[in-house]
PDB file of C-alpha atoms in Angstrom:
ATOM      1  CA  MET A 694      -9.638   8.893  31.420  1.00 96.00           C
ATOM      2  CA  TRP A 695     -12.461   6.694  32.475  1.00 96.00           C
ATOM      3  CA  ASP A 696     -13.553   4.125  35.108  1.00 94.00           C
ATOM      4  CA  THR A 697     -16.887   2.335  34.713  1.00 90.00           C
ATOM      5  CA  GLY A 698     -17.038   1.539  38.310  1.00 88.00           C
ATOM      6  CA  LYS A 699     -18.652  -1.721  39.321  1.00 85.00           C
ATOM      7  CA  VAL A 700     -21.358  -2.756  36.984  1.00 83.00           C
ATOM      8  CA  ALA A 701     -23.413  -5.307  38.651  1.00 78.00           C
ATOM      9  CA  SER A 702     -25.111  -6.695  35.531  1.00 76.00           C
ATOM     10  CA  GLY A 703     -24.780  -9.332  33.046  1.00 76.00           C
ATOM     11  CA  ASP A 704     -24.854  -6.849  30.276  1.00 76.00           C
ATOM     12  CA  ILE A 705     -21.098  -6.578  29.302  1.00 75.00           C
ATOM     13  CA  MET A 706     -21.677  -4.262  26.193  1.00 82.00           C
ATOM     14  CA  VAL A 707     -20.569  -0.952  27.789  1.00 83.00           C
ATOM     15  CA  SER A 708     -19.885   1.923  25.592  1.00 88.00           C
ATOM     16  CA  TYR A 709     -17.037   4.361  26.389  1.00 92.00           C
ATOM     17  CA  ALA A 710     -18.318   7.355  28.210  1.00 94.00           C
ATOM     18  CA  GLY A 711     -15.050   8.999  29.389  1.00 96.00           C
ATOM     19  CA  LYS A 712     -13.119  12.031  28.561  1.00 96.00           C
ATOM     20  CA  LYS A 713     -12.670  13.028  24.840  1.00 96.00           C
ATOM     21  CA  LEU A 714      -9.795  11.175  23.308  1.00 97.00           C
ATOM     22  CA  GLU A 715      -6.853  13.020  21.596  1.00 97.00           C
ATOM     23  CA  PRO A 716      -5.246  12.098  18.272  1.00 97.00           C
ATOM     24  CA  PHE A 717      -1.766  10.675  18.209  1.00 97.00           C
ATOM     25  CA  THR A 718      -2.179   9.393  21.779  1.00 96.00           C
ATOM     26  CA  LYS A 719      -1.463   5.947  23.401  1.00 95.00           C
ATOM     27  CA  TYR A 720      -4.023   4.803  25.994  1.00 98.00           C
ATOM     28  CA  TYR A 721      -3.777   1.943  28.471  1.00 98.00           C
ATOM     29  CA  TRP A 722      -6.720  -0.042  29.540  1.00 97.00           C
ATOM     30  CA  LYS A 723      -7.654  -3.272  31.596  1.00 96.00           C
ATOM     31  CA  VAL A 724     -10.747  -5.058  32.719  1.00 92.00           C
ATOM     32  CA  ILE A 725     -11.660  -6.348  36.055  1.00 90.00           C
ATOM     33  CA  GLY A 726     -14.294  -9.029  36.023  1.00 87.00           C
ATOM     34  CA  GLY A 727     -16.119 -10.705  38.881  1.00 82.00           C
ATOM     35  CA  ASP A 728     -18.063 -13.719  39.744  1.00 76.00           C
ATOM     36  CA  LEU A 729     -21.063 -14.309  42.060  1.00 73.00           C
ATOM     37  CA  LEU A 730     -18.596 -15.001  44.969  1.00 77.00           C
ATOM     38  CA  GLU A 731     -16.913 -11.476  44.315  1.00 75.00           C
ATOM     39  CA  LYS A 732     -13.688 -13.144  43.161  1.00 86.00           C
ATOM     40  CA  GLU A 733     -11.883 -10.610  40.942  1.00 88.00           C
ATOM     41  CA  ILE A 734     -10.209 -11.544  37.670  1.00 90.00           C
ATOM     42  CA  VAL A 735      -7.977  -8.862  36.371  1.00 94.00           C
ATOM     43  CA  SER A 736      -6.824  -8.748  32.798  1.00 96.00           C
ATOM     44  CA  PRO A 737      -3.248  -7.675  31.742  1.00 97.00           C
ATOM     45  CA  VAL A 738      -2.765  -4.007  30.904  1.00 98.00           C
ATOM     46  CA  ASN A 739      -3.216  -3.473  27.183  1.00 98.00           C
ATOM     47  CA  SER A 740      -3.025  -0.332  24.878  1.00 97.00           C
ATOM     48  CA  PHE A 741      -4.315   1.267  21.851  1.00 95.00           C
ATOM     49  CA  GLU A 742      -3.169   4.398  19.956  1.00 96.00           C
ATOM     50  CA  THR A 743      -5.260   6.916  18.298  1.00 97.00           C
ATOM     51  CA  GLY A 744      -4.547   8.064  14.714  1.00 97.00           C
ATOM     52  CA  MET A 745      -5.546  11.198  12.845  1.00 97.00           C
ATOM     53  CA  MET A 746      -9.171  11.205  14.086  1.00 95.00           C
ATOM     54  CA  ASN A 747     -10.049  14.160  11.860  1.00 95.00           C
ATOM     55  CA  ILE A 748      -9.202  15.131   8.347  1.00 95.00           C
ATOM     56  CA  LYS A 749      -8.139  18.575   9.676  1.00 96.00           C
ATOM     57  CA  ASN A 750      -5.120  16.969  11.499  1.00 97.00           C
ATOM     58  CA  TRP A 751      -3.273  16.209   8.444  1.00 98.00           C
ATOM     59  CA  GLN A 752      -0.374  18.486   7.794  1.00 98.00           C
ATOM     60  CA  GLY A 753       0.606  17.025   4.373  1.00 98.00           C
ATOM     61  CA  ALA A 754      -0.745  18.023   0.983  1.00 98.00           C
ATOM     62  CA  TRP A 755      -1.984  15.559  -1.535  1.00 98.00           C
ATOM     63  CA  ILE A 756       0.658  15.371  -4.401  1.00 98.00           C
ATOM     64  CA  SER A 757       1.054  13.661  -7.768  1.00 98.00           C
ATOM     65  CA  ASP A 758       3.583  13.741 -10.676  1.00 98.00           C
ATOM     66  CA  GLY A 759       1.200  15.843 -12.750  1.00 96.00           C
ATOM     67  CA  LYS A 760       0.823  13.289 -15.588  1.00 97.00           C
ATOM     68  CA  GLY A 761      -2.432  12.366 -17.263  1.00 97.00           C
ATOM     69  CA  VAL A 762      -4.648   9.232 -16.600  1.00 97.00           C
ATOM     70  CA  ASP A 763      -3.333   7.427 -19.627  1.00 96.00           C
ATOM     71  CA  TYR A 764       0.371   7.931 -18.870  1.00 98.00           C
ATOM     72  CA  GLN A 765       1.627   4.459 -18.224  1.00 97.00           C
ATOM     73  CA  PRO A 766       4.920   4.443 -16.225  1.00 98.00           C
ATOM     74  CA  ALA A 767       4.306   4.423 -12.397  1.00 98.00           C
ATOM     75  CA  PRO A 768       5.416   7.464 -10.488  1.00 98.00           C
ATOM     76  CA  TYR A 769       8.236   7.264  -7.925  1.00 98.00           C
ATOM     77  CA  PHE A 770       8.525   9.983  -5.191  1.00 98.00           C
ATOM     78  CA  ARG A 771      11.248  10.706  -2.625  1.00 98.00           C
ATOM     79  CA  LYS A 772      11.867  13.210   0.268  1.00 98.00           C
ATOM     80  CA  LYS A 773      15.286  13.682   2.011  1.00 98.00           C
ATOM     81  CA  PHE A 774      15.206  15.221   5.552  1.00 98.00           C
ATOM     82  CA  THR A 775      17.312  15.511   8.577  1.00 97.00           C
ATOM     83  CA  ALA A 776      16.365  14.208  12.135  1.00 96.00           C
ATOM     84  CA  GLY A 777      18.471  16.556  14.379  1.00 90.00           C
ATOM     85  CA  LYS A 778      17.716  15.013  17.744  1.00 95.00           C
ATOM     86  CA  THR A 779      17.491  11.578  19.475  1.00 96.00           C
ATOM     87  CA  ILE A 780      14.214   9.769  18.214  1.00 97.00           C
ATOM     88  CA  ARG A 781      11.843   8.218  20.689  1.00 96.00           C
ATOM     89  CA  SER A 782       9.181   7.050  18.340  1.00 97.00           C
ATOM     90  CA  ALA A 783       7.938   7.766  14.839  1.00 98.00           C
ATOM     91  CA  ARG A 784       4.710   7.012  12.864  1.00 98.00           C
ATOM     92  CA  ALA A 785       3.982   7.195   9.123  1.00 98.00           C
ATOM     93  CA  TYR A 786       0.445   7.990   8.137  1.00 98.00           C
ATOM     94  CA  ILE A 787      -0.328   7.481   4.394  1.00 98.00           C
ATOM     95  CA  ALA A 788      -3.464   7.917   2.428  1.00 98.00           C
ATOM     96  CA  VAL A 789      -3.421   7.094  -1.362  1.00 98.00           C
ATOM     97  CA  GLY A 790      -5.663   7.375  -4.366  1.00 98.00           C
ATOM     98  CA  GLY A 791      -4.374   4.210  -6.040  1.00 98.00           C
ATOM     99  CA  LEU A 792      -1.889   1.696  -4.456  1.00 98.00           C
ATOM    100  CA  TYR A 793       1.477   2.298  -2.841  1.00 98.00           C
ATOM    101  CA  GLU A 794       4.645   0.947  -1.503  1.00 98.00           C
ATOM    102  CA  LEU A 795       6.308   2.963   1.208  1.00 98.00           C
ATOM    103  CA  TYR A 796      10.109   2.850   1.826  1.00 98.00           C
ATOM    104  CA  ILE A 797      12.289   4.557   4.521  1.00 98.00           C
ATOM    105  CA  ASN A 798      16.077   4.565   4.051  1.00 98.00           C
ATOM    106  CA  GLY A 799      15.744   1.808   1.479  1.00 97.00           C
ATOM    107  CA  GLU A 800      13.683  -0.513   3.582  1.00 98.00           C
ATOM    108  CA  LYS A 801      10.085  -1.457   2.518  1.00 97.00           C
ATOM    109  CA  ILE A 802       7.632  -0.575   5.304  1.00 98.00           C
ATOM    110  CA  GLY A 803       5.087  -3.189   6.319  1.00 94.00           C
ATOM    111  CA  ASN A 804       4.085  -6.422   4.800  1.00 92.00           C
ATOM    112  CA  HIS A 805       0.774  -5.398   3.289  1.00 93.00           C
ATOM    113  CA  ARG A 806      -0.011  -5.860  -0.367  1.00 93.00           C
ATOM    114  CA  LEU A 807      -2.523  -3.968  -2.407  1.00 95.00           C
ATOM    115  CA  ASP A 808      -3.083  -1.154   0.069  1.00 96.00           C
ATOM    116  CA  PRO A 809      -5.221   0.816   0.614  1.00 97.00           C
ATOM    117  CA  LEU A 810      -8.188  -1.441  -0.103  1.00 94.00           C
ATOM    118  CA  TYR A 811     -10.800  -0.532  -2.490  1.00 94.00           C
ATOM    119  CA  THR A 812     -13.440   1.978  -1.777  1.00 95.00           C
ATOM    120  CA  ARG A 813     -15.537   4.462  -3.838  1.00 96.00           C
ATOM    121  CA  PHE A 814     -12.597   6.912  -3.912  1.00 97.00           C
ATOM    122  CA  ASP A 815     -14.662  10.092  -4.482  1.00 97.00           C
ATOM    123  CA  ARG A 816     -16.738   9.436  -1.416  1.00 97.00           C
ATOM    124  CA  ARG A 817     -13.999   7.776   1.053  1.00 97.00           C
ATOM    125  CA  ASN A 818     -10.176   7.397   1.201  1.00 98.00           C
ATOM    126  CA  LEU A 819      -8.296   5.036   3.593  1.00 98.00           C
ATOM    127  CA  TYR A 820      -5.153   5.721   5.238  1.00 98.00           C
ATOM    128  CA  VAL A 821      -2.685   3.231   6.996  1.00 97.00           C
ATOM    129  CA  THR A 822      -0.471   3.788   9.997  1.00 97.00           C
ATOM    130  CA  TYR A 823       2.972   2.313  10.470  1.00 97.00           C
ATOM    131  CA  ASP A 824       5.409   2.406  13.462  1.00 97.00           C
ATOM    132  CA  VAL A 825       8.628   3.375  11.736  1.00 98.00           C
ATOM    133  CA  THR A 826      10.714   4.122  14.906  1.00 98.00           C
ATOM    134  CA  ASP A 827      13.308   1.369  13.941  1.00 97.00           C
ATOM    135  CA  GLN A 828      13.749   2.483  10.257  1.00 98.00           C
ATOM    136  CA  LEU A 829      14.702   6.113  11.064  1.00 97.00           C
ATOM    137  CA  ARG A 830      18.100   7.302  12.390  1.00 95.00           C
ATOM    138  CA  SER A 831      19.542  10.574  13.678  1.00 93.00           C
ATOM    139  CA  GLY A 832      20.953  12.658  10.808  1.00 96.00           C
ATOM    140  CA  GLU A 833      19.995  12.210   7.136  1.00 98.00           C
ATOM    141  CA  ASN A 834      16.907  10.134   6.128  1.00 98.00           C
ATOM    142  CA  ALA A 835      14.931   9.590   2.965  1.00 98.00           C
ATOM    143  CA  ILE A 836      11.358   8.552   2.375  1.00 98.00           C
ATOM    144  CA  GLY A 837      10.341   6.771  -0.802  1.00 98.00           C
ATOM    145  CA  VAL A 838       6.835   6.206  -2.246  1.00 98.00           C
ATOM    146  CA  LEU A 839       5.874   4.167  -5.334  1.00 98.00           C
ATOM    147  CA  LEU A 840       2.324   4.543  -6.680  1.00 98.00           C
ATOM    148  CA  GLY A 841       0.253   2.126  -8.566  1.00 98.00           C
ATOM    149  CA  ASN A 842      -3.062   2.559 -10.380  1.00 98.00           C
ATOM    150  CA  GLY A 843      -5.120  -0.058  -8.616  1.00 97.00           C
ATOM    151  CA  TRP A 844      -8.932   0.456  -8.809  1.00 96.00           C
ATOM    152  CA  TYR A 845      -8.411   4.208  -8.869  1.00 98.00           C
ATOM    153  CA  ASN A 846      -6.951   4.632 -12.457  1.00 98.00           C
ATOM    154  CA  HIS A 847      -7.968   1.723 -14.505  1.00 95.00           C
ATOM    155  CA  GLN A 848      -6.070   1.792 -17.818  1.00 95.00           C
ATOM    156  CA  SER A 849      -7.018  -1.731 -18.917  1.00 93.00           C
ATOM    157  CA  LYS A 850     -10.533  -2.138 -20.317  1.00 93.00           C
ATOM    158  CA  ALA A 851     -13.135  -4.796 -19.414  1.00 94.00           C
ATOM    159  CA  VAL A 852     -16.943  -5.050 -19.302  1.00 94.00           C
ATOM    160  CA  TRP A 853     -17.077  -3.636 -15.829  1.00 93.00           C
ATOM    161  CA  ASP A 854     -16.077  -0.101 -17.150  1.00 95.00           C
ATOM    162  CA  PHE A 855     -13.675   0.811 -14.369  1.00 95.00           C
ATOM    163  CA  ASP A 856     -11.831   2.819 -16.994  1.00 95.00           C
ATOM    164  CA  ARG A 857     -14.867   5.183 -16.988  1.00 96.00           C
ATOM    165  CA  ALA A 858     -15.105   5.407 -13.218  1.00 97.00           C
ATOM    166  CA  PRO A 859     -16.172   8.951 -12.066  1.00 96.00           C
ATOM    167  CA  TRP A 860     -13.397   9.172  -9.531  1.00 97.00           C
ATOM    168  CA  ARG A 861     -10.641   8.137 -12.097  1.00 97.00           C
ATOM    169  CA  ASN A 862      -7.407  10.129 -11.957  1.00 98.00           C
ATOM    170  CA  ARG A 863      -3.588   9.859 -11.866  1.00 98.00           C
ATOM    171  CA  PRO A 864      -2.463   8.217  -8.454  1.00 98.00           C
ATOM    172  CA  ALA A 865      -1.824  10.641  -5.740  1.00 98.00           C
ATOM    173  CA  PHE A 866      -0.988  10.555  -2.054  1.00 98.00           C
ATOM    174  CA  CYS A 867      -0.747  12.397   1.255  1.00 98.00           C
ATOM    175  CA  LEU A 868       1.763  11.435   4.050  1.00 98.00           C
ATOM    176  CA  ASP A 869       2.586  12.688   7.482  1.00 98.00           C
ATOM    177  CA  LEU A 870       5.737  11.347   9.163  1.00 98.00           C
ATOM    178  CA  ARG A 871       5.328  12.124  12.837  1.00 98.00           C
ATOM    179  CA  ILE A 872       8.540  11.973  14.865  1.00 98.00           C
ATOM    180  CA  THR A 873       8.567  12.195  18.723  1.00 97.00           C
ATOM    181  CA  TYR A 874      12.088  13.038  20.130  1.00 97.00           C
ATOM    182  CA  THR A 875      13.249  12.011  23.501  1.00 97.00           C
ATOM    183  CA  ASP A 876      13.039  15.728  24.741  1.00 96.00           C
ATOM    184  CA  GLY A 877       9.120  15.499  24.115  1.00 95.00           C
ATOM    185  CA  SER A 878       9.147  17.702  20.991  1.00 97.00           C
ATOM    186  CA  VAL A 879       7.386  16.609  17.808  1.00 97.00           C
ATOM    187  CA  GLU A 880       8.403  17.234  14.086  1.00 97.00           C
ATOM    188  CA  THR A 881       6.127  16.218  11.341  1.00 98.00           C
ATOM    189  CA  ILE A 882       7.594  15.585   7.676  1.00 98.00           C
ATOM    190  CA  PRO A 883       4.594  16.188   5.489  1.00 98.00           C
ATOM    191  CA  THR A 884       4.139  15.817   1.671  1.00 98.00           C
ATOM    192  CA  GLY A 885       4.384  18.970  -0.141  1.00 98.00           C
ATOM    193  CA  LEU A 886       6.263  20.873  -2.900  1.00 98.00           C
ATOM    194  CA  SER A 887       9.605  20.049  -1.403  1.00 98.00           C
ATOM    195  CA  TRP A 888       9.200  16.459  -2.624  1.00 98.00           C
ATOM    196  CA  LYS A 889      10.549  15.143  -5.933  1.00 98.00           C
ATOM    197  CA  THR A 890       9.247  12.607  -8.629  1.00 98.00           C
ATOM    198  CA  SER A 891      10.388  10.449 -11.441  1.00 98.00           C
ATOM    199  CA  SER A 892       9.413   7.442 -13.548  1.00 98.00           C
ATOM    200  CA  GLY A 893      11.476   4.305 -13.260  1.00 97.00           C
ATOM    201  CA  ALA A 894      11.571   0.586 -14.006  1.00 98.00           C
ATOM    202  CA  LEU A 895       7.840  -0.012 -13.382  1.00 98.00           C
ATOM    203  CA  VAL A 896       6.595   0.973 -16.971  1.00 98.00           C
ATOM    204  CA  PHE A 897       2.983  -0.275 -16.797  1.00 97.00           C
ATOM    205  CA  ASN A 898       0.804  -1.747 -13.885  1.00 97.00           C
ATOM    206  CA  SER A 899      -2.791  -2.949 -13.856  1.00 96.00           C
ATOM    207  CA  ILE A 900      -5.014  -4.819 -11.460  1.00 92.00           C
ATOM    208  CA  TYR A 901      -6.177  -6.896 -14.329  1.00 92.00           C
ATOM    209  CA  THR A 902      -2.840  -7.641 -16.159  1.00 93.00           C
ATOM    210  CA  GLY A 903      -0.079  -7.074 -13.548  1.00 93.00           C
ATOM    211  CA  GLU A 904       3.217  -5.251 -13.996  1.00 94.00           C
ATOM    212  CA  HIS A 905       5.533  -4.549 -16.824  1.00 95.00           C
ATOM    213  CA  TYR A 906       9.072  -4.074 -15.394  1.00 96.00           C
ATOM    214  CA  ASP A 907      12.061  -2.980 -17.452  1.00 97.00           C
ATOM    215  CA  ALA A 908      15.129  -3.816 -15.298  1.00 95.00           C
ATOM    216  CA  ARG A 909      17.203  -1.484 -17.617  1.00 96.00           C
ATOM    217  CA  LEU A 910      15.391   1.536 -16.061  1.00 98.00           C
ATOM    218  CA  GLU A 911      16.137   0.793 -12.464  1.00 97.00           C
ATOM    219  CA  GLN A 912      17.264   3.723 -10.424  1.00 97.00           C
ATOM    220  CA  LYS A 913      19.284   1.908  -7.739  1.00 97.00           C
ATOM    221  CA  GLY A 914      18.969   3.556  -4.328  1.00 98.00           C
ATOM    222  CA  TRP A 915      16.137   5.900  -5.272  1.00 98.00           C
ATOM    223  CA  ASN A 916      14.663   5.529  -1.780  1.00 98.00           C
ATOM    224  CA  THR A 917      17.968   6.057   0.151  1.00 98.00           C
ATOM    225  CA  PRO A 918      19.492   9.389   1.599  1.00 98.00           C
ATOM    226  CA  ASN A 919      22.567   9.331  -0.692  1.00 97.00           C
ATOM    227  CA  PHE A 920      20.761   9.151  -4.089  1.00 98.00           C
ATOM    228  CA  ASP A 921      21.428  12.048  -6.625  1.00 97.00           C
ATOM    229  CA  ASP A 922      17.845  13.180  -7.454  1.00 97.00           C
ATOM    230  CA  SER A 923      19.137  16.315  -9.154  1.00 97.00           C
ATOM    231  CA  LYS A 924      17.417  15.126 -12.515  1.00 97.00           C
ATOM    232  CA  TRP A 925      14.092  14.347 -10.719  1.00 98.00           C
ATOM    233  CA  ASN A 926      11.194  16.602 -11.213  1.00 98.00           C
ATOM    234  CA  GLY A 927       8.972  18.570  -8.879  1.00 98.00           C
ATOM    235  CA  VAL A 928       5.688  17.433  -7.873  1.00 98.00           C
ATOM    236  CA  GLY A 929       2.216  18.946  -8.409  1.00 98.00           C
ATOM    237  CA  LEU A 930      -0.474  19.613  -5.630  1.00 98.00           C
ATOM    238  CA  ARG A 931      -3.750  17.854  -5.901  1.00 97.00           C
ATOM    239  CA  GLY A 932      -7.186  18.239  -4.287  1.00 96.00           C
ATOM    240  CA  THR A 933      -8.105  15.560  -1.704  1.00 96.00           C
ATOM    241  CA  PRO A 934     -10.083  12.891  -3.664  1.00 96.00           C
ATOM    242  CA  SER A 935     -12.928  13.070  -0.947  1.00 97.00           C
ATOM    243  CA  GLN A 936     -13.563  14.779   2.302  1.00 95.00           C
ATOM    244  CA  ASN A 937     -13.697  11.509   4.242  1.00 97.00           C
ATOM    245  CA  VAL A 938     -10.202  10.172   4.910  1.00 97.00           C
ATOM    246  CA  THR A 939     -10.513   7.464   7.405  1.00 97.00           C
ATOM    247  CA  ALA A 940      -8.211   4.671   9.024  1.00 97.00           C
ATOM    248  CA  GLN A 941      -8.087   1.409   7.030  1.00 96.00           C
ATOM    249  CA  GLN A 942      -9.617  -1.001   9.757  1.00 92.00           C
ATOM    250  CA  VAL A 943      -9.700  -4.276   7.945  1.00 91.00           C
ATOM    251  CA  ARG A 944      -7.497  -7.234   8.121  1.00 91.00           C
ATOM    252  CA  PRO A 945      -4.894  -6.513   5.217  1.00 92.00           C
ATOM    253  CA  ILE A 946      -3.743  -8.647   2.293  1.00 93.00           C
ATOM    254  CA  ARG A 947      -0.295 -10.115   3.463  1.00 92.00           C
ATOM    255  CA  ASN A 948       2.157 -12.584   2.177  1.00 88.00           C
ATOM    256  CA  VAL A 949       1.473 -15.701   4.451  1.00 89.00           C
ATOM    257  CA  LEU A 950       2.765 -18.742   2.559  1.00 92.00           C
ATOM    258  CA  THR A 951       5.318 -19.774  -0.133  1.00 94.00           C
ATOM    259  CA  ILE A 952       4.208 -22.536  -2.305  1.00 94.00           C
ATOM    260  CA  PRO A 953       6.754 -24.205  -4.627  1.00 95.00           C
ATOM    261  CA  ALA A 954       5.863 -25.527  -8.161  1.00 95.00           C
ATOM    262  CA  LYS A 955       4.700 -29.154  -8.034  1.00 96.00           C
ATOM    263  CA  SER A 956       5.882 -29.668 -11.534  1.00 95.00           C
ATOM    264  CA  VAL A 957       7.528 -28.092 -14.559  1.00 96.00           C
ATOM    265  CA  ASN A 958       6.520 -28.936 -18.133  1.00 97.00           C
ATOM    266  CA  LYS A 959       8.873 -27.699 -20.945  1.00 97.00           C
ATOM    267  CA  ILE A 960       6.698 -26.986 -23.858  1.00 96.00           C
ATOM    268  CA  ASP A 961       9.637 -25.698 -26.024  1.00 96.00           C
ATOM    269  CA  GLU A 962      12.816 -23.698 -25.759  1.00 94.00           C
ATOM    270  CA  LYS A 963      10.784 -20.574 -24.855  1.00 94.00           C
ATOM    271  CA  THR A 964       7.747 -21.855 -22.973  1.00 96.00           C
ATOM    272  CA  TYR A 965       7.580 -23.506 -19.545  1.00 96.00           C
ATOM    273  CA  VAL A 966       4.431 -24.481 -17.630  1.00 97.00           C
ATOM    274  CA  PHE A 967       4.699 -24.471 -13.763  1.00 96.00           C
ATOM    275  CA  ASP A 968       1.847 -26.327 -11.943  1.00 95.00           C
ATOM    276  CA  PHE A 969       1.455 -25.329  -8.352  1.00 94.00           C
ATOM    277  CA  GLY A 970      -1.131 -28.018  -7.698  1.00 92.00           C
ATOM    278  CA  GLN A 971      -3.874 -25.651  -6.387  1.00 91.00           C
ATOM    279  CA  ASN A 972      -5.794 -22.438  -7.161  1.00 91.00           C
ATOM    280  CA  MET A 973      -4.681 -19.510  -5.099  1.00 90.00           C
ATOM    281  CA  SER A 974      -4.318 -15.755  -4.825  1.00 90.00           C
ATOM    282  CA  GLY A 975      -0.609 -14.881  -4.919  1.00 90.00           C
ATOM    283  CA  VAL A 976       2.469 -13.351  -6.573  1.00 90.00           C
ATOM    284  CA  THR A 977       4.777 -15.533  -8.630  1.00 91.00           C
ATOM    285  CA  LYS A 978       8.607 -15.290  -7.965  1.00 91.00           C
ATOM    286  CA  ILE A 979      11.203 -16.433 -10.415  1.00 91.00           C
ATOM    287  CA  ASN A 980      14.959 -16.064 -10.831  1.00 91.00           C
ATOM    288  CA  VAL A 981      16.004 -15.429 -14.413  1.00 89.00           C
ATOM    289  CA  SER A 982      19.320 -14.347 -16.056  1.00 90.00           C
ATOM    290  CA  GLY A 983      19.922 -13.458 -19.877  1.00 91.00           C
ATOM    291  CA  GLU A 984      20.908 -10.952 -22.272  1.00 94.00           C
ATOM    292  CA  GLU A 985      19.936  -7.232 -21.859  1.00 94.00           C
ATOM    293  CA  GLY A 986      16.608  -6.675 -23.516  1.00 93.00           C
ATOM    294  CA  THR A 987      15.319 -10.147 -23.170  1.00 95.00           C
ATOM    295  CA  GLU A 988      11.495 -10.235 -22.503  1.00 94.00           C
ATOM    296  CA  VAL A 989      10.153 -12.676 -19.914  1.00 94.00           C
ATOM    297  CA  ARG A 990       6.377 -13.065 -19.977  1.00 93.00           C
ATOM    298  CA  ILE A 991       4.596 -14.767 -16.996  1.00 93.00           C
ATOM    299  CA  MET A 992       0.834 -15.730 -17.674  1.00 91.00           C
ATOM    300  CA  HIS A 993      -1.402 -17.164 -15.041  1.00 93.00           C
ATOM    301  CA  GLY A 994      -4.314 -19.586 -15.479  1.00 93.00           C
ATOM    302  CA  GLU A 995      -6.591 -22.022 -13.863  1.00 93.00           C
ATOM    303  CA  ARG A 996      -6.647 -24.842 -16.430  1.00 94.00           C
ATOM    304  CA  LEU A 997      -4.726 -26.337 -19.459  1.00 95.00           C
ATOM    305  CA  PHE A 998      -5.293 -27.147 -23.010  1.00 96.00           C
ATOM    306  CA  ASP A 999      -4.878 -30.540 -24.085  1.00 96.00           C
ATOM    307  CA  ASN A1000      -1.431 -29.690 -25.545  1.00 95.00           C
ATOM    308  CA  GLY A1001      -0.349 -28.604 -21.985  1.00 94.00           C
ATOM    309  CA  ARG A1002      -0.467 -24.824 -22.479  1.00 95.00           C
ATOM    310  CA  ILE A1003      -2.329 -22.392 -20.385  1.00 94.00           C
ATOM    311  CA  ASP A1004      -5.928 -22.014 -21.140  1.00 94.00           C
ATOM    312  CA  MET A1005      -7.213 -18.569 -19.954  1.00 92.00           C
ATOM    313  CA  ALA A1006     -10.587 -18.700 -21.552  1.00 92.00           C
ATOM    314  CA  ASN A1007     -12.479 -19.066 -18.241  1.00 92.00           C
ATOM    315  CA  ILE A1008     -10.832 -15.966 -16.768  1.00 91.00           C
ATOM    316  CA  ASP A1009     -10.302 -13.406 -19.633  1.00 91.00           C
ATOM    317  CA  VAL A1010     -13.711 -13.684 -21.184  1.00 92.00           C
ATOM    318  CA  TYR A1011     -14.819 -10.270 -19.916  1.00 93.00           C
ATOM    319  CA  TYR A1012     -11.505  -8.669 -20.537  1.00 94.00           C
ATOM    320  CA  ARG A1013     -11.335  -6.189 -23.499  1.00 93.00           C
ATOM    321  CA  GLY A1014      -7.699  -5.290 -23.515  1.00 90.00           C
ATOM    322  CA  ASP A1015      -4.860  -6.572 -25.877  1.00 89.00           C
ATOM    323  CA  LYS A1016      -4.764 -10.298 -24.955  1.00 87.00           C
ATOM    324  CA  VAL A1017      -1.477 -10.839 -26.895  1.00 85.00           C
ATOM    325  CA  LYS A1018       0.610  -8.012 -25.648  1.00 86.00           C
ATOM    326  CA  ASP A1019      -1.114  -7.555 -22.222  1.00 88.00           C
ATOM    327  CA  PRO A1020      -2.825 -10.817 -21.218  1.00 87.00           C
ATOM    328  CA  PHE A1021      -5.446 -10.875 -18.323  1.00 89.00           C
TER     329      PHE A1021
END
C-alpha cells in the first residue's frame, strides 16, 4: 500500500500518502529506523483494522421500541439468526443514542461501561467495534441489546436542563454484525424490522440517580437463541440522530479495580453504612436475599452526618428530582 522509502531527515512526522484504504480491512505495518552509521533497527510487524469509514457503509437501520421520552422501563432488543458456514472472524459495530449493553448468545460483549461517551447527539454519534469471533458459533445465534437513557434522554431534572436538550429522544441504536466465513464470503446481520423488543427488569435508569431493578420482571435467557420471544413486540424505525457517525476513539471507562468496604456501621435493622475509605467513581455490588417484593435502596455520598448517616447535601444541591423516592 505504501513505502516511504528512505527519509534522510530528523523530521519523523511523516503523513500517510499511499493508496486509498478500504473499510473493514486489516493492514500490516512496520518501521525501519537507522542511525548515522547506517545501522538499521526494524520494528516488529504490527497491524490495524479499518472500520466503517463512511456512514454510507452501514447496512443496519436505526431502531427503537417506539415509546415516548417519558416512558421509564428500559428497552430490551433481540435478534435470532443462523450462521450456516464455518466462521473465520466476526465484528460487531454498534452506534447508539443513549447507553447500551451488547450480548451475543447470553455473553456480555466487552468490558466498557457507559458507552458510547457523551457527544452533542444531534451533531455527532459514536460507534464502537468489537471482535466477537469467539462468541459466535455455527448454527443458531442470538444478539441481545439493552439500552439506557444516558445523556441522550434525561428524565431526571436538575439545574443543567438536560431534560430539555434539543436532541432528547427515546434511546435508539444501529448495529451491523459482519461475519467473514472461511470460504471468503461475508454476511452482515443488520438491525431492522426483523428484530424484537420488550421491557424487562430494568424499570428506570438515570445518569443522575442510577437504576431501579425489579428482579421479579427478569426474563431469564432473553439474549440466548432458545428464548421464546413470541410475546415480544416489533420494533420501529428511526431516523439517524445525526449525519456524522464516527468511531469512538477515546480510552473507554472500564472496571479496573475491586475495592472492599473498610467498615460497616449498622444504624438500625434496615440501615447500614458502608465506608470504602476513599472517594471514587464506581459501581456498588452487594449480595442480598429476602422475601419477594422487598425493596433494597443503595445511596451514595461523600460525607456523613454526626449521627453516622449519609449526608448528600454537597452533591444533590443542584438536583430537582424527588430526593426521597429517587435520590441523587
